[in-house]
mmCIF file of C-alpha atoms and ligand atoms in Angstrom:
data_model
loop_
_atom_site.group_PDB
_atom_site.id
_atom_site.type_symbol
_atom_site.label_atom_id
_atom_site.label_comp_id
_atom_site.label_asym_id
_atom_site.label_seq_id
_atom_site.Cartn_x
_atom_site.Cartn_y
_atom_site.Cartn_z
ATOM 1 C CA MET C 83 -79.798 -3.894 22.278
ATOM 2 C CA SER C 84 -79.712 -6.817 25.197
ATOM 3 C CA THR C 85 -79.955 -6.337 28.721
ATOM 4 C CA PHE C 86 -75.993 -7.978 28.967
ATOM 5 C CA GLN C 87 -74.251 -5.125 26.273
ATOM 6 C CA ARG C 88 -75.643 -2.479 28.117
ATOM 7 C CA ALA C 89 -73.318 -3.908 31.160
ATOM 8 C CA THR C 90 -71.348 -0.902 32.474
ATOM 9 C CA TYR C 91 -68.054 -0.724 35.048
ATOM 10 C CA ALA C 92 -69.924 0.892 38.278
ATOM 11 C CA MET C 93 -67.723 0.407 41.076
ATOM 12 C CA SER C 94 -65.087 -1.663 43.164
ATOM 13 C CA VAL C 95 -65.756 -1.979 46.678
ATOM 14 C CA HIS C 96 -63.799 -3.722 49.237
ATOM 15 C CA ASP C 97 -65.888 -2.858 52.447
ATOM 16 C CA PRO C 98 -69.028 -3.933 52.774
ATOM 17 C CA ALA C 99 -69.809 -1.041 54.642
ATOM 18 C CA LEU C 100 -69.968 0.985 50.881
ATOM 19 C CA PHE C 101 -72.008 -1.777 48.865
ATOM 20 C CA PRO C 102 -74.729 -0.005 46.587
ATOM 21 C CA PRO C 103 -78.142 0.195 47.690
ATOM 22 C CA ASN C 104 -79.462 -3.395 48.555
ATOM 23 C CA ASP C 105 -82.834 -2.549 46.752
ATOM 24 C CA GLY C 106 -82.681 -4.170 43.233
ATOM 25 C CA SER C 107 -81.687 -7.385 41.554
ATOM 26 C CA GLU C 108 -78.679 -8.770 41.211
ATOM 27 C CA VAL C 109 -76.559 -12.050 40.362
ATOM 28 C CA ALA C 110 -73.245 -12.695 41.616
ATOM 29 C CA PHE C 111 -70.062 -14.808 39.751
ATOM 30 C CA ALA C 112 -67.567 -16.679 41.881
ATOM 31 C CA GLY C 113 -65.132 -18.959 41.251
ATOM 32 C CA ARG C 114 -60.914 -20.031 41.748
ATOM 33 C CA SER C 115 -58.360 -17.620 39.904
ATOM 34 C CA ASN C 116 -57.682 -18.550 36.408
ATOM 35 C CA SER C 117 -61.264 -20.778 36.610
ATOM 36 C CA GLY C 118 -61.932 -18.498 33.219
ATOM 37 C CA LYS C 119 -64.412 -16.124 35.387
ATOM 38 C CA SER C 120 -63.633 -12.795 33.591
ATOM 39 C CA SER C 121 -63.588 -14.263 30.154
ATOM 40 C CA ALA C 122 -67.325 -15.711 31.270
ATOM 41 C CA ILE C 123 -68.515 -12.283 32.330
ATOM 42 C CA ASN C 124 -66.516 -10.395 29.291
ATOM 43 C CA ALA C 125 -68.402 -13.267 26.614
ATOM 44 C CA LEU C 126 -71.950 -13.106 28.357
ATOM 45 C CA THR C 127 -71.949 -9.392 28.036
ATOM 46 C CA GLY C 128 -70.149 -9.465 24.697
ATOM 47 C CA ARG C 129 -67.821 -7.103 26.021
ATOM 48 C CA ARG C 130 -64.267 -7.928 25.278
ATOM 49 C CA ARG C 131 -62.682 -5.993 28.050
ATOM 50 C CA LEU C 132 -64.882 -5.474 30.407
ATOM 51 C CA ALA C 133 -64.483 -7.572 33.538
ATOM 52 C CA HIS C 134 -60.396 -7.081 32.918
ATOM 53 C CA VAL C 135 -60.956 -4.175 35.930
ATOM 54 C CA SER C 136 -61.110 -7.116 38.141
ATOM 55 C CA LYS C 137 -57.374 -7.672 37.037
ATOM 56 C CA THR C 138 -56.239 -4.519 37.676
ATOM 57 C CA PRO C 139 -53.385 -4.195 40.870
ATOM 58 C CA GLY C 140 -55.864 -3.766 44.087
ATOM 59 C CA ARG C 141 -59.002 -4.848 42.636
ATOM 60 C CA THR C 142 -58.071 -8.802 42.394
ATOM 61 C CA GLN C 143 -59.541 -8.969 46.194
ATOM 62 C CA THR C 144 -62.765 -6.146 45.575
ATOM 63 C CA ILE C 145 -65.971 -7.107 44.778
ATOM 64 C CA ASN C 146 -66.764 -5.580 41.488
ATOM 65 C CA PHE C 147 -70.140 -4.605 40.639
ATOM 66 C CA PHE C 148 -71.288 -4.153 36.519
ATOM 67 C CA SER C 149 -74.725 -1.963 36.225
ATOM 68 C CA LEU C 150 -77.172 -3.427 33.530
ATOM 69 C CA GLU C 151 -79.345 -0.653 34.174
ATOM 70 C CA GLU C 152 -80.874 1.386 37.148
ATOM 71 C CA HIS C 153 -81.217 -1.426 40.548
ATOM 72 C CA ARG C 154 -79.553 -4.341 38.036
ATOM 73 C CA PHE C 155 -76.165 -5.653 39.107
ATOM 74 C CA LEU C 156 -73.671 -8.247 37.509
ATOM 75 C CA VAL C 157 -71.295 -8.234 40.433
ATOM 76 C CA ASP C 158 -67.713 -10.474 40.170
ATOM 77 C CA LEU C 159 -66.378 -11.523 43.312
ATOM 78 C CA PRO C 160 -62.439 -11.723 43.992
ATOM 79 C CA GLY C 161 -61.200 -15.129 42.764
ATOM 80 C CA TYR C 162 -60.110 -17.950 45.389
ATOM 81 C CA GLY C 163 -57.405 -20.206 45.493
ATOM 82 C CA TYR C 164 -54.572 -18.378 44.411
ATOM 83 C CA ALA C 165 -51.380 -20.005 46.505
ATOM 84 C CA ALA C 166 -49.623 -16.984 46.827
ATOM 85 C CA VAL C 167 -51.764 -15.227 48.551
ATOM 86 C CA ALA C 168 -51.382 -13.794 52.105
ATOM 87 C CA THR C 169 -52.765 -15.045 55.075
ATOM 88 C CA GLY C 170 -54.438 -11.554 55.843
ATOM 89 C CA GLU C 171 -55.888 -11.619 52.071
ATOM 90 C CA LYS C 172 -57.459 -15.049 52.345
ATOM 91 C CA ARG C 173 -58.910 -13.004 55.795
ATOM 92 C CA HIS C 174 -60.072 -10.488 54.133
ATOM 93 C CA TRP C 175 -61.626 -12.346 51.282
ATOM 94 C CA LYS C 176 -63.844 -14.608 53.451
ATOM 95 C CA MET C 177 -65.057 -11.027 55.540
ATOM 96 C CA LEU C 178 -66.008 -9.435 52.113
ATOM 97 C CA ILE C 179 -67.456 -12.879 50.534
ATOM 98 C CA GLY C 180 -69.346 -13.669 53.353
ATOM 99 C CA ALA C 181 -70.308 -10.535 54.294
ATOM 100 C CA TYR C 182 -71.568 -10.055 50.814
ATOM 101 C CA ILE C 183 -73.447 -13.660 50.562
ATOM 102 C CA GLN C 184 -75.175 -12.667 54.068
ATOM 103 C CA SER C 185 -76.308 -9.578 53.608
ATOM 104 C CA ARG C 186 -77.366 -8.780 49.790
ATOM 105 C CA LEU C 187 -81.158 -9.020 49.868
ATOM 106 C CA ALA C 188 -80.821 -8.061 45.866
ATOM 107 C CA LEU C 189 -78.880 -11.126 45.385
ATOM 108 C CA ARG C 190 -80.574 -13.366 43.505
ATOM 109 C CA GLY C 191 -78.625 -16.088 42.620
ATOM 110 C CA LEU C 192 -74.919 -17.085 42.054
ATOM 111 C CA ILE C 193 -72.952 -18.555 39.156
ATOM 112 C CA VAL C 194 -69.992 -20.104 40.102
ATOM 113 C CA VAL C 195 -67.449 -20.571 37.364
ATOM 114 C CA MET C 196 -64.998 -23.722 37.279
ATOM 115 C CA ASP C 197 -62.610 -24.990 34.844
ATOM 116 C CA ALA C 198 -64.236 -28.268 33.468
ATOM 117 C CA ARG C 199 -61.306 -29.897 33.824
ATOM 118 C CA HIS C 200 -61.137 -29.490 38.137
ATOM 119 C CA ALA C 201 -64.873 -29.011 38.632
ATOM 120 C CA PHE C 202 -65.978 -29.061 42.268
ATOM 121 C CA GLY C 203 -62.299 -28.741 44.147
ATOM 122 C CA PRO C 204 -62.420 -28.206 47.716
ATOM 123 C CA LEU C 205 -62.890 -24.500 47.964
ATOM 124 C CA ASP C 206 -65.666 -24.684 45.397
ATOM 125 C CA GLY C 207 -67.268 -26.938 48.219
ATOM 126 C CA GLN C 208 -67.073 -24.421 50.528
ATOM 127 C CA LEU C 209 -68.167 -21.718 48.905
ATOM 128 C CA LEU C 210 -71.565 -23.922 48.033
ATOM 129 C CA GLU C 211 -71.441 -24.529 51.837
ATOM 130 C CA TRP C 212 -71.724 -20.776 52.347
ATOM 131 C CA ILE C 213 -74.765 -19.929 50.300
ATOM 132 C CA LYS C 214 -76.411 -22.951 51.742
ATOM 133 C CA PRO C 215 -78.292 -21.585 54.861
ATOM 134 C CA ARG C 216 -79.831 -18.487 52.410
ATOM 135 C CA GLY C 217 -81.227 -21.409 49.882
ATOM 136 C CA LEU C 218 -79.914 -19.066 46.939
ATOM 137 C CA ALA C 219 -80.056 -20.436 43.554
ATOM 138 C CA CYS C 220 -76.781 -21.251 41.916
ATOM 139 C CA HIS C 221 -75.802 -22.541 38.437
ATOM 140 C CA VAL C 222 -72.319 -24.108 37.384
ATOM 141 C CA LEU C 223 -70.843 -23.118 34.534
ATOM 142 C CA LEU C 224 -67.962 -26.213 33.777
ATOM 143 C CA THR C 225 -65.794 -23.830 31.242
ATOM 144 C CA LYS C 226 -62.837 -24.094 28.542
ATOM 145 C CA ALA C 227 -65.056 -26.721 27.212
ATOM 146 C CA ASP C 228 -63.338 -26.239 23.705
ATOM 147 C CA LYS C 229 -60.553 -27.940 25.662
ATOM 148 C CA LEU C 230 -62.265 -31.532 26.309
ATOM 149 C CA SER C 231 -62.729 -34.001 23.685
ATOM 150 C CA ALA C 232 -65.983 -35.920 23.627
ATOM 151 C CA ARG C 233 -64.739 -38.792 26.189
ATOM 152 C CA GLU C 234 -63.528 -36.088 28.634
ATOM 153 C CA ARG C 235 -66.830 -34.210 28.454
ATOM 154 C CA SER C 236 -69.077 -37.369 29.671
ATOM 155 C CA ALA C 237 -66.605 -37.684 31.994
ATOM 156 C CA ALA C 238 -66.445 -34.566 33.297
ATOM 157 C CA ARG C 239 -70.585 -34.176 33.378
ATOM 158 C CA LEU C 240 -70.758 -37.393 35.327
ATOM 159 C CA GLU C 241 -68.385 -36.440 38.051
ATOM 160 C CA ALA C 242 -69.698 -32.870 37.835
ATOM 161 C CA GLU C 243 -73.159 -33.944 38.493
ATOM 162 C CA ARG C 244 -72.308 -36.552 41.167
ATOM 163 C CA ALA C 245 -70.766 -33.962 43.174
ATOM 164 C CA ALA C 246 -73.352 -31.127 42.414
ATOM 165 C CA GLN C 247 -75.929 -33.835 43.699
ATOM 166 C CA ARG C 248 -73.134 -34.649 46.823
ATOM 167 C CA LEU C 249 -72.576 -30.671 48.069
ATOM 168 C CA THR C 250 -76.220 -28.944 46.971
ATOM 169 C CA ALA C 251 -78.258 -31.878 47.197
ATOM 170 C CA GLY C 252 -79.742 -30.928 43.420
ATOM 171 C CA SER C 253 -80.224 -27.161 44.128
ATOM 172 C CA CYS C 254 -77.493 -26.315 41.776
ATOM 173 C CA SER C 255 -77.659 -27.056 37.999
ATOM 174 C CA LEU C 256 -74.950 -26.683 35.431
ATOM 175 C CA GLN C 257 -73.992 -26.411 31.726
ATOM 176 C CA PHE C 258 -70.591 -26.692 29.877
ATOM 177 C CA PHE C 259 -69.470 -23.143 28.900
ATOM 178 C CA SER C 260 -66.758 -22.152 26.273
ATOM 179 C CA SER C 261 -65.434 -18.181 26.060
ATOM 180 C CA LYS C 262 -63.690 -19.290 23.387
ATOM 181 C CA THR C 263 -66.195 -20.312 20.950
ATOM 182 C CA GLY C 264 -69.641 -19.275 22.512
ATOM 183 C CA GLU C 265 -70.864 -22.599 23.634
ATOM 184 C CA GLY C 266 -73.179 -22.273 26.454
ATOM 185 C CA VAL C 267 -73.485 -18.434 26.340
ATOM 186 C CA ASP C 268 -77.182 -18.082 25.339
ATOM 187 C CA THR C 269 -78.273 -20.874 27.562
ATOM 188 C CA ALA C 270 -76.139 -19.079 30.562
ATOM 189 C CA ARG C 271 -77.905 -15.879 29.617
ATOM 190 C CA GLY C 272 -81.115 -17.300 30.028
ATOM 191 C CA VAL C 273 -80.378 -18.343 33.291
ATOM 192 C CA ILE C 274 -79.424 -15.056 34.345
ATOM 193 C CA VAL C 275 -82.620 -13.046 33.235
ATOM 194 C CA ARG C 276 -84.581 -15.483 34.536
ATOM 195 C CA TRP C 277 -83.047 -15.034 37.922
ATOM 196 C CA LEU C 278 -82.922 -11.454 37.599
ATOM 197 C CA ASP C 279 -86.328 -10.843 36.585
ATOM 198 C CA ALA C 280 -87.767 -13.144 39.848
ATOM 199 C CA LYS C 281 -89.799 -11.221 42.496
HETATM 200 P P1 LIG A 69 -60.345 -15.707 35.630
HETATM 201 O O1 LIG A 69 -58.856 -15.135 36.697
HETATM 202 O O2 LIG A 69 -60.886 -17.007 36.381
HETATM 203 O O3 LIG A 69 -60.836 -14.497 35.868
HETATM 204 O O4 LIG A 69 -59.901 -16.612 34.395
HETATM 205 P P2 LIG A 69 -59.893 -15.348 33.082
HETATM 206 O O5 LIG A 69 -60.986 -15.381 32.450
HETATM 207 O O6 LIG A 69 -58.640 -14.756 33.022
HETATM 208 O O7 LIG A 69 -59.296 -16.981 32.294
HETATM 209 C C1 LIG A 69 -57.966 -17.799 32.592
HETATM 210 C C2 LIG A 69 -57.021 -18.195 31.526
HETATM 211 O O8 LIG A 69 -57.901 -18.954 30.867
HETATM 212 C C3 LIG A 69 -56.662 -17.250 30.251
HETATM 213 O O9 LIG A 69 -55.298 -17.432 29.788
HETATM 214 C C4 LIG A 69 -57.987 -17.257 29.108
HETATM 215 O O10 LIG A 69 -57.794 -16.978 27.838
HETATM 216 C C5 LIG A 69 -58.127 -19.158 29.409
HETATM 217 N N1 LIG A 69 -59.557 -19.007 28.997
HETATM 218 C C6 LIG A 69 -60.634 -18.432 29.666
HETATM 219 N N2 LIG A 69 -61.884 -19.110 29.009
HETATM 220 C C7 LIG A 69 -61.311 -20.226 28.269
HETATM 221 C C8 LIG A 69 -62.263 -21.171 27.315
HETATM 222 O O11 LIG A 69 -63.535 -20.763 27.832
HETATM 223 N N3 LIG A 69 -61.637 -21.706 26.524
HETATM 224 C C9 LIG A 69 -60.114 -21.510 26.284
HETATM 225 N N4 LIG A 69 -59.383 -22.505 26.032
HETATM 226 N N5 LIG A 69 -59.186 -20.601 27.535
HETATM 227 C C10 LIG A 69 -60.388 -19.976 27.641
#
């Protein structure tokens, strides 16, 4: 069984004081609501309902930890950009993600999930700003790639590469991804394993 298939739900945290021990290695997933983040986590782990927990009422604003093996986690950060979210919840989201990004020494890299048709929106840009001071590695999954024609794909790639260059000065790699067809799953797994294995 691969590392990914061993993923099990570990815990949901809404308070930075309750984060698990900070001495292992982990990779976090961020993205707008509806970008396909849960589907991507499920596709990567080969566990169809794993990230379902992140959708259960009361857990949408928590950081959800999935354990791969001892001291190794995949971490699902709460989705952003949900118009209906109240101001208090937005503040909580900022506090929680800010604290997570600043404090987690275990964090090796950030996977940013974006719908390939609407990549690098203002909120994605804000998130990328936050990770800059830490010089954290990032990798963008341009999801729902199965919905794009060849022509749309070329345009989306060009635009995403330009935006990545502008916003991250080239420190963020990117790829197409589809949880529906499995496109890009192996490539993304490769990036994550490399990060988790890095000392
Ligand atoms: P999240 O809110 O970011 O966790 O997004 P979800 O994973 O729940 O996906 C949002 C919607 O997009 C759902 O209806 C999914 O079925 C759909 N979706 C997610 N990934 C893909 C994909 O790769 N291809 C297609 N065609 N639909 C997708």
